[in-house]
Coordinates of C-alpha atoms in Angstrom, one line a residue:
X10 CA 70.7 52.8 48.9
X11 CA 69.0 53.0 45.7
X12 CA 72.3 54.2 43.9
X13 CA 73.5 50.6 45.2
X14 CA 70.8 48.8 43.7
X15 CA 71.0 50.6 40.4
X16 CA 74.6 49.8 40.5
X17 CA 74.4 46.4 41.2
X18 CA 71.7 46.1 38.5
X19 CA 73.9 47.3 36.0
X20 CA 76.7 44.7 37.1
X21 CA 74.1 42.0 36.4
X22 CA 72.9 43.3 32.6
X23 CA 77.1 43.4 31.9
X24 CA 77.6 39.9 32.7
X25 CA 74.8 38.2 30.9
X26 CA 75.9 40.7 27.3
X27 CA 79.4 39.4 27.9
X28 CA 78.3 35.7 29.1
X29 CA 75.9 35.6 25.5
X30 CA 78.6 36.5 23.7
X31 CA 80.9 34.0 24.9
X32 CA 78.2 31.3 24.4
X33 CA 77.4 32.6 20.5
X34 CA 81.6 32.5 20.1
X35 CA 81.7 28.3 21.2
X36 CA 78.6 27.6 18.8
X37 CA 79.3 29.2 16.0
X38 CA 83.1 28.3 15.0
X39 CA 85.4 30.8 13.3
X40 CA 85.4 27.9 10.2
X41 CA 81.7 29.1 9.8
X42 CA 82.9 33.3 9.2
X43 CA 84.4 32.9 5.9
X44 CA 83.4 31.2 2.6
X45 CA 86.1 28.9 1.6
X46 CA 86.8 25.7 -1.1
X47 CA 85.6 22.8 0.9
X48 CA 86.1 19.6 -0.9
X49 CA 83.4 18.3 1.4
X50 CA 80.6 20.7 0.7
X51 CA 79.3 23.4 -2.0
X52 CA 77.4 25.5 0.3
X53 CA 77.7 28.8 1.3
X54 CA 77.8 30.1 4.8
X55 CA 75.1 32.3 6.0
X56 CA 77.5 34.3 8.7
X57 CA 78.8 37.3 7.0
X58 CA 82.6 36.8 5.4
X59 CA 85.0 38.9 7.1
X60 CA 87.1 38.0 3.7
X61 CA 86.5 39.7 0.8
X62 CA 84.8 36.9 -2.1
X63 CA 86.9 34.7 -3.9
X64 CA 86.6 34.2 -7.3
X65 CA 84.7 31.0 -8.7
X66 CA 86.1 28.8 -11.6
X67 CA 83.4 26.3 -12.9
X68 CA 85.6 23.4 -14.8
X69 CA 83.6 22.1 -17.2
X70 CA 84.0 18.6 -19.1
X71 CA 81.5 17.4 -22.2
X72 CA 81.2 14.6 -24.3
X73 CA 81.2 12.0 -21.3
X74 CA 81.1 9.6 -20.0
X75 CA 84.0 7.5 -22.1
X76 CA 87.4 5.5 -21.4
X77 CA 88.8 9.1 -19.8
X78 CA 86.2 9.9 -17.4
X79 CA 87.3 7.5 -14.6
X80 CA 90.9 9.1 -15.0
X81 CA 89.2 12.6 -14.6
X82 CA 87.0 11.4 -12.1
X83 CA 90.4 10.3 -10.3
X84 CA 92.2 13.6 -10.2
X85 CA 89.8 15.7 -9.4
X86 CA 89.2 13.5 -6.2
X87 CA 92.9 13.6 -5.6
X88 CA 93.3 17.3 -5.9
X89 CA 90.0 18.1 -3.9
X90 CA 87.9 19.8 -6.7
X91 CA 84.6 19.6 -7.8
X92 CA 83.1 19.9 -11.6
X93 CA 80.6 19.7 -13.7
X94 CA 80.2 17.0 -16.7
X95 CA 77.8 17.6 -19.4
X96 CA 77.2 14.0 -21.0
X97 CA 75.1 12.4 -23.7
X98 CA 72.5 10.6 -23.0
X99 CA 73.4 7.4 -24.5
X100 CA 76.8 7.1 -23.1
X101 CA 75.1 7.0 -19.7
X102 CA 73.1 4.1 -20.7
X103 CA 75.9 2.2 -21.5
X104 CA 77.7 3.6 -17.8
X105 CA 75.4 4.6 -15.4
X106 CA 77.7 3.7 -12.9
X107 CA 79.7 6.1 -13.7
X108 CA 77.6 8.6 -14.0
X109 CA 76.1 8.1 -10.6
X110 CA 79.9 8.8 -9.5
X111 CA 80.0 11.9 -10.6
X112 CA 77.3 12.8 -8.0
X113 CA 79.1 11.0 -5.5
X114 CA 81.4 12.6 -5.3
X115 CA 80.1 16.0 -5.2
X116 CA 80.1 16.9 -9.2
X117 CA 76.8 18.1 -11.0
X118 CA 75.5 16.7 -14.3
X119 CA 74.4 18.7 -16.8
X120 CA 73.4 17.6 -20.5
X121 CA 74.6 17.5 -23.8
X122 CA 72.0 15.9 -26.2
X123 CA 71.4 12.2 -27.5
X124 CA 73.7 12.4 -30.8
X125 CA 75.8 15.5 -30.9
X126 CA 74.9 15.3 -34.7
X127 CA 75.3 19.1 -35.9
X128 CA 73.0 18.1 -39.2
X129 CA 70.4 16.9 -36.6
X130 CA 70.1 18.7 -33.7
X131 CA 70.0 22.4 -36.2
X132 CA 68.2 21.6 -38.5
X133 CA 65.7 25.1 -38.4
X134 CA 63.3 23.9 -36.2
X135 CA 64.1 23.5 -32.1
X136 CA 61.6 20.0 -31.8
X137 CA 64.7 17.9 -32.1
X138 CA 67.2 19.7 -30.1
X139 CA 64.6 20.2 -27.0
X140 CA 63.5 16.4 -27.6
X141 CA 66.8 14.8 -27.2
X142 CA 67.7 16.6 -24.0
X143 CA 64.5 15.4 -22.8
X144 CA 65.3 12.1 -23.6
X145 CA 68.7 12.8 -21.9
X146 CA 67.1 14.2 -19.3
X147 CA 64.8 11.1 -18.6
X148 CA 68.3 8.6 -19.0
X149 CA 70.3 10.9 -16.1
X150 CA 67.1 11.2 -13.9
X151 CA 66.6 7.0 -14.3
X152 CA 70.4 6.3 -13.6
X153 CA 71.0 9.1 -10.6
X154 CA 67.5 10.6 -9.0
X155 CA 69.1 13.9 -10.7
X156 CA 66.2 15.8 -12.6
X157 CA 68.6 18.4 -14.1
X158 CA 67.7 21.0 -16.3
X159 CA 71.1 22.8 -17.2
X160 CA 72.1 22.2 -21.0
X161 CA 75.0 22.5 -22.6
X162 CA 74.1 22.4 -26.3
X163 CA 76.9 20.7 -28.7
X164 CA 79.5 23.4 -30.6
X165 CA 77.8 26.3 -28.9
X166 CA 75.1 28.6 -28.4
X167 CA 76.1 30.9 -31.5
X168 CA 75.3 30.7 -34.5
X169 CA 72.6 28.3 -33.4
X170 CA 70.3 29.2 -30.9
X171 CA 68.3 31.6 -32.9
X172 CA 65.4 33.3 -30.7
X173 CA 62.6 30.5 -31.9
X174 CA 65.2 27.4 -30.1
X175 CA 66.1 29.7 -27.1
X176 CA 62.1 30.4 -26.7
X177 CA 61.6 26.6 -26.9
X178 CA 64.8 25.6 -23.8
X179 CA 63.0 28.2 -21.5
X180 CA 59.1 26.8 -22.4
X181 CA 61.0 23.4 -21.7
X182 CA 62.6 24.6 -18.2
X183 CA 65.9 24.4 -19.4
X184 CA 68.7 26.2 -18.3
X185 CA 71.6 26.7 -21.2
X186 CA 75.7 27.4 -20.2
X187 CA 78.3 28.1 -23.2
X188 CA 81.6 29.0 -21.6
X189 CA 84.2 32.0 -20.9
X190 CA 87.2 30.5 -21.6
X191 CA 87.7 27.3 -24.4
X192 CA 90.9 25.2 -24.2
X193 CA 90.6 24.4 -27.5
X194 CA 91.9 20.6 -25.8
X195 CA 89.5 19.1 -28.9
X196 CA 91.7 20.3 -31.5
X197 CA 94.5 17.9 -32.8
X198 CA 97.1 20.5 -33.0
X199 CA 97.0 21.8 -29.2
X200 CA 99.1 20.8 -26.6
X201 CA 99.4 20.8 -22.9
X202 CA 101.5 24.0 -23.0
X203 CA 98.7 25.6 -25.6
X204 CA 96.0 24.5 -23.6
X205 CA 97.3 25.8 -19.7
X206 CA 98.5 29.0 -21.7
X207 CA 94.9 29.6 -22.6
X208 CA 93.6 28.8 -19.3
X209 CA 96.5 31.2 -17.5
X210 CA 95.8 34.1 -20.1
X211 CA 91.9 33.8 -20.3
X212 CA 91.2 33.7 -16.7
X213 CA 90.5 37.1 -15.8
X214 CA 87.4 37.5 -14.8
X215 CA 85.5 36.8 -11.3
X216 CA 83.6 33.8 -13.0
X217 CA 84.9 31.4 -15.2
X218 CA 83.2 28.5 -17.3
X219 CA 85.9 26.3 -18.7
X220 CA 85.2 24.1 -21.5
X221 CA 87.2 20.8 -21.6
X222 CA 86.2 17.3 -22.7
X223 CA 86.8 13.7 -21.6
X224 CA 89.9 13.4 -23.2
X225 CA 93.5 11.9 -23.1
X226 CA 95.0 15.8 -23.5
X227 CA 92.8 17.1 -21.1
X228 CA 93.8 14.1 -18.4
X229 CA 97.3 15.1 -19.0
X230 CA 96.9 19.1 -18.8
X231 CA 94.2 18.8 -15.6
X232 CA 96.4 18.6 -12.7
X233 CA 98.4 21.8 -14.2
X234 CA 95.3 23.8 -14.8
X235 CA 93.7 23.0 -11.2
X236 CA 97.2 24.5 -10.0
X237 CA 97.2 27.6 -11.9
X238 CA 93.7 28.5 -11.1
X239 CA 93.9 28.1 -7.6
X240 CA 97.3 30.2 -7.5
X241 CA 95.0 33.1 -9.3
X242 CA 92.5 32.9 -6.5
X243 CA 89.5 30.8 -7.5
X244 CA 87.6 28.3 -5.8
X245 CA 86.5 25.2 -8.0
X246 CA 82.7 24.5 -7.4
X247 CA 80.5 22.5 -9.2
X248 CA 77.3 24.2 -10.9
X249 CA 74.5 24.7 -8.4
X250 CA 70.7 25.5 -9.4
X251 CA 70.8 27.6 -6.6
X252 CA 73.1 30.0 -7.7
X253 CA 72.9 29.8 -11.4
X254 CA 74.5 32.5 -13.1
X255 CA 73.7 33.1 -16.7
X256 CA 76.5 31.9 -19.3
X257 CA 75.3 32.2 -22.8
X258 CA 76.8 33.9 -25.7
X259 CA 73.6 35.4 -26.8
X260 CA 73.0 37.3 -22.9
X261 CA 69.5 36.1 -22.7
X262 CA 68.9 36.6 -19.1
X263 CA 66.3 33.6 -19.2
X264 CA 68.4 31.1 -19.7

């Protein structure tokens, strides 16, 4: 009799294991098991990928907003990708709207100064540089609700950024990205053939930062270079705070 009971007991513990599994299986859908480029959303699930992780391409685009951004704007909605525009500050006081687009529509705004003026913003002491992406700062957060803190400072990190500006971006908060790969799309002698060949032979590495500007060339060479990065493997996501990874060409950790 007891050998029944223990039996039966055992029958009971089986079905409820098998029953809770069945129940976790319906709420949790198989979309939710792997990490994969939704157009939709930028967030990572929290159930274990049973796929190995893809590689991330971060397509970058400075100078903004102007005449091309719309157009930009435009294909990167058709083809389902998602960027990351570094603008001045007074070109989004002329278009906010624009600006507030980019958000929209699941981009991230970084920023790139008040004047771009090389003369100005290097002149051997950081006050000016750090003051006019505060300025930009206060011009994105007034036209969007975005307080963001990643720069992009103009022509580059190097030769620039000695240690006394980098010390003065992190006492600000600011976060800095150069790139990994440069199109070169701002020089008058390249081409859309020059510029995808850069992007196809460049684009080696697990993370890429891809600098490109609001541009005629760059509108015409986009669609190609979405295609060819996606055919290498990489998922095009816009930056995230959350999972900033540094991107500087001095390797200064806190930036």
């Amino acid at each position: 009799m007891i050998n029944k009971w223990m039996h039966f007991s055992v029958m009971i513990v089986v079905f409820f294991v098998f029953s809770s599994s069945s129940v976790v299986n319906a709420i949790v859908p198989s979309r939710l098991l792997s990490f994969h480029d939704n157009p939709s959303s930028s967030t990572v699930s929290p159930f274990r990928s049973e796929q190995p992780p893809r590689k991330i391409a971060y397509l970058t685009f400075d100078d903004g907003p102007n005449r091309y951004t719309s157009q930009i704007l435009k294909i990167l909605r058709d083809e389902g990708a998602r960027a990351t525009f570094f603008v001045i500050g007074t070109r989004v006081s002329y278009d906010p709207d624009i600006t507030k687009q980019m958000l929209q529509e699941g981009h991230y705004v970084g920023l790139h100064s008040m004047t771009h003026d090389i003369k100005r913003l290097y002149n051997g002491t950081p006050t000016t540089l750090v003051h006019e992406m505060e300025e930009a700062h206060g011009i994105v957060l007034a036209a969007t609700g975005l307080s963001t803190q990643l720069v992009r400072v103009p022509y580059g990190s190097k030769p620039y950024l000695t240690q006394t500006y980098r010390d003065s971006l992190v006492n600000a908060h600011f976060k800095l990205w150069d790139w990994t790969i440069d199109t070169y799309d701002w020089k008058s002698q390249s081409s859309i053939n020059s510029v995808l060949q850069r992007v196809t032979n460049q684009s080696t590495r697990d993370v890429e930062v891809i600098l490109m500007h609001d541009s005629k060339l760059t509108v015409e060479a986009l669609p190609q270079i979405i295609s060819t990065l996606r055919s290498k493997g990489y998922l095009l996501l816009p930056y995230r705070p959350s999972a900033h990874v540094e991107v500087n060409f001095w390797h200064d950790v806190r930036l």
